[in-house]
Every structure is written in C-alpha cells, then in structure tokens.
C-alpha cells in the first residue's frame, strides 16, 4: 500500500527528519488548495469594493483633493499591513486584504489624475512592487504583482513602448520559477509573485480585448514621446520566449548539446516567429511548459485555460483575415506534427504511450 | 506529474524543512521531470495542439468563404480530411494517444462539414440546428472513443444550441402554458441533467472517474443557479420565483453528496462562493432599499469579509479532517 506522505516518509527513512509519526508533521498543515485561495481573493476584492464605497460616502470631500485621498490610502495600506502581520486569523486576514485593496485604489486615484504622466504610473508600479515584497499574505502578493506589472506596462505604453514590460515580466517569471525553492525564507514571497506574473502575462497576450481596451483607455489622452518600431517589440517577445526555453532546458536533465535540445530550440524559434501575430498561442504554451517543468499543475491549468480562451478570441480578432488565421493554425499543425515525429525519432528509448 | 510538489510546499510552510535540508528535499520531491516524463508530456502536447489547431484551421478556412476556392474543392478538402481522420482512428493501435487525437479532430471536422453544407446550399436552417445536429452526429464516436473531452464537447454544443434556440424561438410548450422560455432556467436544467447523468454513469464506468470533467460541469451548473438566485434577489422577486428554493436545494444536495457521502473540497468551495454571492446580494438589496447607503456599504463589507473568513475556516477544517483520516 502506498504512503499518504511519500516525501515525508522518504526523508524520515533517510534520517533527514526526526522519527515523529507522519501525522505530527502534517497536523499543523496550513496550506490551502488553490480554489480556497480563489475564494479568499474574490471575497477580499468584493469586500474592498464595499469598503471603498463606504469611505467614498463617509468622506466625500476627501476625493476632491487627490493628495489627501492618497495620504488616506497609504494610511489604510499601513493599517492593513499591521492587521495581516499581527493578527493571525482568517477574519482579520480578509479584513486586512480588503482594507489594503481599498487603500491602493485611493492611492491610484490620487496619482492618475494626470493619467498621461508615465512617471505617475511608474510610481504606482513601484508602490505595488513594495507591497508585493512586504505584505505577508499570498493573495495580496498575487494582486500586487498583477497591479505592478500592469502599472509599468501602462507607463511604457504612455511613452510609446507597449508590450515591452510583458517580455520583461516573462523573463522575471521564469527566473523566479526556477529559483522558487532556493531559500525557505523567500519561498512565500516568490510563490505569490509567480502567480501574479503568470496571470498578468496571460491577460496581456491571451485575453486580447482586455489588453487592447486597457491600452486604448490609458494612452488615448496623450501623444507618445516616441514610437518604438514593431520589429523591436516583436523582437523582445521572441527573445523572452527563447530565453525562457533555454532556461527550462538547462533545468531539465537533458544535455544542452544533444540533438533533441537543438531540435527543441530550433522549433521554438520557428514557431514563435511564424506565430508572431498570434502571440497568445506561444504565450500560453510557454506557461504550460514552465508549469510542467516545475510540476506545477495550477500553472499548467492556467496555461490550458488561456489557450482555449485565446482560440475563441482569435476567431473574432479583426486585425487579420480568417484566411490568414487559418494559415497560421495550419503552420502550427505542421510544426507540431514535425515536432512529434522528431520526438519519436530522437527519443527512441521510450516507447509511445 | 508524479512529483510531491504539494507535500514539499506543505513541509516548507510548516517549517519542517530547514534551509540546509531544502536542496535535498527538492531533489527527493522529484520536482524536475526526467527525460521520460518530458518525452511523454511533449508527445501529448504536440499531438493535441496539432490535432486541435488542424480542426480550427479548417473551421477558419471555411468561415472565410474564399470564392476563388470552388465549392467542390472545399467539400473535397473537408470530407477527405474527415474520412482520413476516421480511417486513422480505426487503423491506429488501440489505447494510443494518437487514436484519441484523431477522433477529436474528426469530431471538430463534422461541425466544419455541417457549416460548409449550410453555407453552400443556404438551407435556411437556424444556427441552433447546426449545433444540435453536430452534437447528435458525434455522440456515437463519444460512446466508442471513451473520451471525457468529447462528452464535454457534446454538452458544450448542446448549451450553445439551446442558447441560440432561445434567441429565435418561444417556449415549445407555449400552446399549453403560454409562457416565454427562460434561457437561464433552460441552461441550468440542461447542465444539471448532465451533472446528474455524469454522476450516475461514473459509478459504473471507469473512464468517467476522473474529477476534472465533473468539476467543470458542476462549476457551470453552479454559475447558472447562482445567477438565477441573484437575478431573483435583484429584481425583488424572491417570494414569487422558484430560483431561491432551487438554489437552496442545490446547495443542500451538494452538501449531502460532497460532505456527507464523500468529501470533495473543490465542490464545497464552489458552494461557499455561491452562498457568499447570493447572501450578499440579498442583504444588499434589503439594505439599499431602505436608503441606508452610508452604513450599508460598511455592513456589506463586514458581511463579505466575515462570510469569506468563515468559509475558508470551515474548508480548512474539512481539509484537516480528511488528512487526519488518511
């Protein structure tokens, strides 16, 4: 009969952990599954909306003066930090999350008065980065990581360099993912940031209407300082994907000089270049591969859901004709089938499932 | 993924693993897939992405309605692809992933063929008929292929067909009852029937035992019944509408099945989220009706936080109970 705690038993048998019964080690388990975390996130967000409504009605005059609103927002965030840090209780963690989200909304409101000012968005981004690092709550870190990446993205879009941040975010995501278990102390922090970056990356590339509307909404009030050539934007995307792939292959137990690895790198490059006008496909696939390389089922699931959403969104994408899109999908089919053929040929030691 | 990632995270968060032991623990948790696992995964990924993108490519091509490409050529293209994929399914060795990929591709191509037929001959049929016929035609393949994805596809097609039907038709029983058809009630009933059927079938059929398909159907059913209850609450229609009693029945049924008979934390979490949304809507409707906006927001914020915290506490307690029993 297989053990319920194989890793724990393995470590006890190897003398790495004390000989306590497995249940003693597991009894203080405080790790919630992902769907409980989603429940917490939804109720935290909903609580923040109502809390913000309360503050708005209570201190209506506060919103006339952005500086006061910002100051009050910062005070709320500081109060939330102490609520979460000091009181270890589900109710107060929720209260802290809702208070902090309401405070962040006030800070953003106070700074976006001049929405075409990239510096303000930069400040908002830095503010959220600080929160992602210091706030001792997983759901809060996920929110802060998404908001910080979005703020930096808007800042770059306003100055005329859209999508560059998303490429940097992918590189950061991969670096954080492959180093997530480097230290016990930083694991908690890094884990929340990883999921935040995954969600931001998928939102930007796979949920196209969200991305387009966001960019239009926030950049229409200003003329960009310059216009980054499309080739540079596409080049940054390809570079980020290739960087991620090489890092993943380095992590795997395959030799970088082996034929399969060379074939994988070559196919990835060709695939990314040929689907450059349908970035959602490469974006979702790289998340699926990253998730698999870290045995992270939730990340794989997010990638699959994003890929399905993108297939639906892609049909209605007005930038290309259906004939062109059909051609892109045909190219993907051919590449995938070639990839499978090469896999079977170069990996002869394993029989087909 | 036969790694022990979750157990490793649990041990780290419970401070059972010291910094010196971390590398050893990560290595023993088999976090990084070996060559064999990579091969199996890439093999599956390339096959599924290839098959589904081929089906979609054909669908987009037909939807483009390229006039230079004659109608016979279009029919030949789709029909030859369909025949080849079905022939491939019949010829390929049993229990291989390729076989399942081919039947999925064939199922998509049936829809493409129906769309092409409608486009070419202008049959005058409504779109809902296309989706219904599509679902019916691939049902025998779903039975023989024993593939949950195909059954989910059929349920999805039936949902789309019903939604499109409601767009252009009244209640088929309108002669008797003289009522208009309610799309939300219809979709809820359809998914509830699918859910019950899947539950009953999985008791006897081993290939339906996996959790993720039934979780998807439960999530969709829960969305519709929650939406019905919320709409009833918002429209101040709680007493004269069956939505709230039906929602309560679903909640009770779910509790009995997933807490008393078996334990499924995912299903319980869905129930908790649905409860929070409906209770908050009901209370919000009550509070805002009395012009109490000022305090209402604070009360609702506290209510949401309290309900969310209670739900998390209860779910964590159930999780610990399960772990203790193991």
PDB file of N, CA, C and O in Angstrom, chain A residues 310-338:
ATOM      1  N   UNK A 310      -7.904  31.987 -25.830  1.00  0.00           N
ATOM      2  CA  UNK A 310      -7.294  32.678 -26.970  1.00  0.00           C
ATOM      3  C   UNK A 310      -7.836  32.144 -28.301  1.00  0.00           C
ATOM      4  O   UNK A 310      -8.039  32.921 -29.245  1.00  0.00           O
ATOM      5  N   UNK A 311      -8.069  30.820 -28.381  1.00  0.00           N
ATOM      6  CA  UNK A 311      -8.605  30.249 -29.633  1.00  0.00           C
ATOM      7  C   UNK A 311      -9.955  30.901 -29.968  1.00  0.00           C
ATOM      8  O   UNK A 311     -10.247  31.165 -31.137  1.00  0.00           O
ATOM      9  N   UNK A 312     -10.787  31.138 -28.929  1.00  0.00           N
ATOM     10  CA  UNK A 312     -12.088  31.776 -29.161  1.00  0.00           C
ATOM     11  C   UNK A 312     -11.895  33.246 -29.553  1.00  0.00           C
ATOM     12  O   UNK A 312     -12.534  33.739 -30.489  1.00  0.00           O
ATOM     13  N   UNK A 313     -11.002  33.933 -28.833  1.00  0.00           N
ATOM     14  CA  UNK A 313     -10.768  35.358 -29.080  1.00  0.00           C
ATOM     15  C   UNK A 313     -10.162  35.560 -30.478  1.00  0.00           C
ATOM     16  O   UNK A 313     -10.506  36.501 -31.193  1.00  0.00           O
ATOM     17  N   UNK A 314      -9.295  34.627 -30.860  1.00  0.00           N
ATOM     18  CA  UNK A 314      -8.560  34.758 -32.127  1.00  0.00           C
ATOM     19  C   UNK A 314      -9.514  34.773 -33.323  1.00  0.00           C
ATOM     20  O   UNK A 314      -9.291  35.480 -34.299  1.00  0.00           O
ATOM     21  N   UNK A 315     -10.601  33.994 -33.216  1.00  0.00           N
ATOM     22  CA  UNK A 315     -11.566  33.936 -34.317  1.00  0.00           C
ATOM     23  C   UNK A 315     -12.142  35.329 -34.613  1.00  0.00           C
ATOM     24  O   UNK A 315     -12.350  35.702 -35.757  1.00  0.00           O
ATOM     25  N   UNK A 316     -12.402  36.078 -33.544  1.00  0.00           N
ATOM     26  CA  UNK A 316     -13.037  37.399 -33.697  1.00  0.00           C
ATOM     27  C   UNK A 316     -12.026  38.541 -33.841  1.00  0.00           C
ATOM     28  O   UNK A 316     -12.426  39.695 -33.935  1.00  0.00           O
ATOM     29  N   UNK A 317     -10.731  38.219 -33.830  1.00  0.00           N
ATOM     30  CA  UNK A 317      -9.705  39.245 -33.978  1.00  0.00           C
ATOM     31  C   UNK A 317      -9.818  39.888 -35.371  1.00  0.00           C
ATOM     32  O   UNK A 317      -9.776  39.201 -36.393  1.00  0.00           O
ATOM     33  N   UNK A 318      -9.999  41.211 -35.380  1.00  0.00           N
ATOM     34  CA  UNK A 318     -10.272  41.889 -36.652  1.00  0.00           C
ATOM     35  C   UNK A 318      -9.000  42.331 -37.395  1.00  0.00           C
ATOM     36  O   UNK A 318      -9.075  42.851 -38.497  1.00  0.00           O
ATOM     37  N   UNK A 319      -7.836  42.125 -36.774  1.00  0.00           N
ATOM     38  CA  UNK A 319      -6.604  42.620 -37.403  1.00  0.00           C
ATOM     39  C   UNK A 319      -6.175  41.765 -38.599  1.00  0.00           C
ATOM     40  O   UNK A 319      -5.479  42.237 -39.480  1.00  0.00           O
ATOM     41  N   UNK A 320      -6.559  40.507 -38.593  1.00  0.00           N
ATOM     42  CA  UNK A 320      -6.171  39.609 -39.686  1.00  0.00           C
ATOM     43  C   UNK A 320      -7.424  38.975 -40.291  1.00  0.00           C
ATOM     44  O   UNK A 320      -8.447  38.863 -39.610  1.00  0.00           O
ATOM     45  N   UNK A 321      -7.306  38.534 -41.551  1.00  0.00           N
ATOM     46  CA  UNK A 321      -8.456  37.848 -42.150  1.00  0.00           C
ATOM     47  C   UNK A 321      -8.505  36.405 -41.646  1.00  0.00           C
ATOM     48  O   UNK A 321      -7.495  35.875 -41.156  1.00  0.00           O
ATOM     49  N   UNK A 322      -9.678  35.794 -41.796  1.00  0.00           N
ATOM     50  CA  UNK A 322      -9.817  34.402 -41.363  1.00  0.00           C
ATOM     51  C   UNK A 322      -8.901  33.484 -42.170  1.00  0.00           C
ATOM     52  O   UNK A 322      -8.414  32.475 -41.670  1.00  0.00           O
ATOM     53  N   UNK A 323      -8.638  33.870 -43.430  1.00  0.00           N
ATOM     54  CA  UNK A 323      -7.757  33.058 -44.279  1.00  0.00           C
ATOM     55  C   UNK A 323      -6.338  33.061 -43.709  1.00  0.00           C
ATOM     56  O   UNK A 323      -5.686  32.015 -43.611  1.00  0.00           O
ATOM     57  N   UNK A 324      -5.891  34.246 -43.293  1.00  0.00           N
ATOM     58  CA  UNK A 324      -4.550  34.368 -42.712  1.00  0.00           C
ATOM     59  C   UNK A 324      -4.476  33.541 -41.423  1.00  0.00           C
ATOM     60  O   UNK A 324      -3.521  32.791 -41.200  1.00  0.00           O
ATOM     61  N   UNK A 325      -5.532  33.692 -40.587  1.00  0.00           N
ATOM     62  CA  UNK A 325      -5.528  32.980 -39.308  1.00  0.00           C
ATOM     63  C   UNK A 325      -5.562  31.464 -39.530  1.00  0.00           C
ATOM     64  O   UNK A 325      -4.922  30.711 -38.801  1.00  0.00           O
ATOM     65  N   UNK A 326      -6.293  31.061 -40.564  1.00  0.00           N
ATOM     66  CA  UNK A 326      -6.346  29.641 -40.896  1.00  0.00           C
ATOM     67  C   UNK A 326      -4.946  29.144 -41.278  1.00  0.00           C
ATOM     68  O   UNK A 326      -4.525  28.049 -40.882  1.00  0.00           O
ATOM     69  N   UNK A 327      -4.221  29.981 -42.020  1.00  0.00           N
ATOM     70  CA  UNK A 327      -2.851  29.641 -42.416  1.00  0.00           C
ATOM     71  C   UNK A 327      -1.933  29.513 -41.208  1.00  0.00           C
ATOM     72  O   UNK A 327      -1.135  28.567 -41.122  1.00  0.00           O
ATOM     73  N   UNK A 328      -2.084  30.436 -40.266  1.00  0.00           N
ATOM     74  CA  UNK A 328      -1.253  30.387 -39.039  1.00  0.00           C
ATOM     75  C   UNK A 328      -1.508  29.073 -38.298  1.00  0.00           C
ATOM     76  O   UNK A 328      -0.570  28.384 -37.870  1.00  0.00           O
ATOM     77  N   UNK A 329      -2.793  28.709 -38.192  1.00  0.00           N
ATOM     78  CA  UNK A 329      -3.133  27.479 -37.465  1.00  0.00           C
ATOM     79  C   UNK A 329      -2.613  26.239 -38.205  1.00  0.00           C
ATOM     80  O   UNK A 329      -2.189  25.264 -37.584  1.00  0.00           O
ATOM     81  N   UNK A 330      -2.629  26.312 -39.539  1.00  0.00           N
ATOM     82  CA  UNK A 330      -2.106  25.188 -40.326  1.00  0.00           C
ATOM     83  C   UNK A 330      -0.600  25.043 -40.101  1.00  0.00           C
ATOM     84  O   UNK A 330      -0.081  23.930 -39.978  1.00  0.00           O
ATOM     85  N   UNK A 331       0.085  26.173 -40.044  1.00  0.00           N
ATOM     86  CA  UNK A 331       1.532  26.156 -39.783  1.00  0.00           C
ATOM     87  C   UNK A 331       1.799  25.531 -38.407  1.00  0.00           C
ATOM     88  O   UNK A 331       2.712  24.708 -38.244  1.00  0.00           O
ATOM     89  N   UNK A 332       0.970  25.899 -37.424  1.00  0.00           N
ATOM     90  CA  UNK A 332       1.135  25.330 -36.075  1.00  0.00           C
ATOM     91  C   UNK A 332       0.960  23.812 -36.129  1.00  0.00           C
ATOM     92  O   UNK A 332       1.744  23.056 -35.555  1.00  0.00           O
ATOM     93  N   UNK A 333      -0.065  23.381 -36.879  1.00  0.00           N
ATOM     94  CA  UNK A 333      -0.304  21.934 -37.007  1.00  0.00           C
ATOM     95  C   UNK A 333       0.932  21.240 -37.563  1.00  0.00           C
ATOM     96  O   UNK A 333       1.391  20.235 -37.017  1.00  0.00           O
ATOM     97  N   UNK A 334       1.453  21.809 -38.645  1.00  0.00           N
ATOM     98  CA  UNK A 334       2.597  21.154 -39.296  1.00  0.00           C
ATOM     99  C   UNK A 334       3.804  21.117 -38.361  1.00  0.00           C
ATOM    100  O   UNK A 334       4.475  20.094 -38.241  1.00  0.00           O
ATOM    101  N   UNK A 335       4.039  22.242 -37.683  1.00  0.00           N
ATOM    102  CA  UNK A 335       5.183  22.284 -36.758  1.00  0.00           C
ATOM    103  C   UNK A 335       5.021  21.278 -35.624  1.00  0.00           C
ATOM    104  O   UNK A 335       5.972  20.609 -35.227  1.00  0.00           O
ATOM    105  N   UNK A 336       3.811  21.179 -35.117  1.00  0.00           N
ATOM    106  CA  UNK A 336       3.567  20.263 -34.007  1.00  0.00           C
ATOM    107  C   UNK A 336       3.750  18.810 -34.447  1.00  0.00           C
ATOM    108  O   UNK A 336       4.297  17.989 -33.713  1.00  0.00           O
ATOM    109  N   UNK A 337       3.278  18.523 -35.663  1.00  0.00           N
ATOM    110  CA  UNK A 337       3.411  17.140 -36.130  1.00  0.00           C
ATOM    111  C   UNK A 337       4.875  16.809 -36.425  1.00  0.00           C
ATOM    112  O   UNK A 337       5.340  15.707 -36.136  1.00  0.00           O
ATOM    113  N   UNK A 338       5.610  17.782 -36.979  1.00  0.00           N
ATOM    114  CA  UNK A 338       7.051  17.579 -37.204  1.00  0.00           C
ATOM    115  C   UNK A 338       7.742  17.374 -35.853  1.00  0.00           C
ATOM    116  O   UNK A 338       8.587  16.487 -35.692  1.00  0.00           O
TER     117      UNK A 338
END
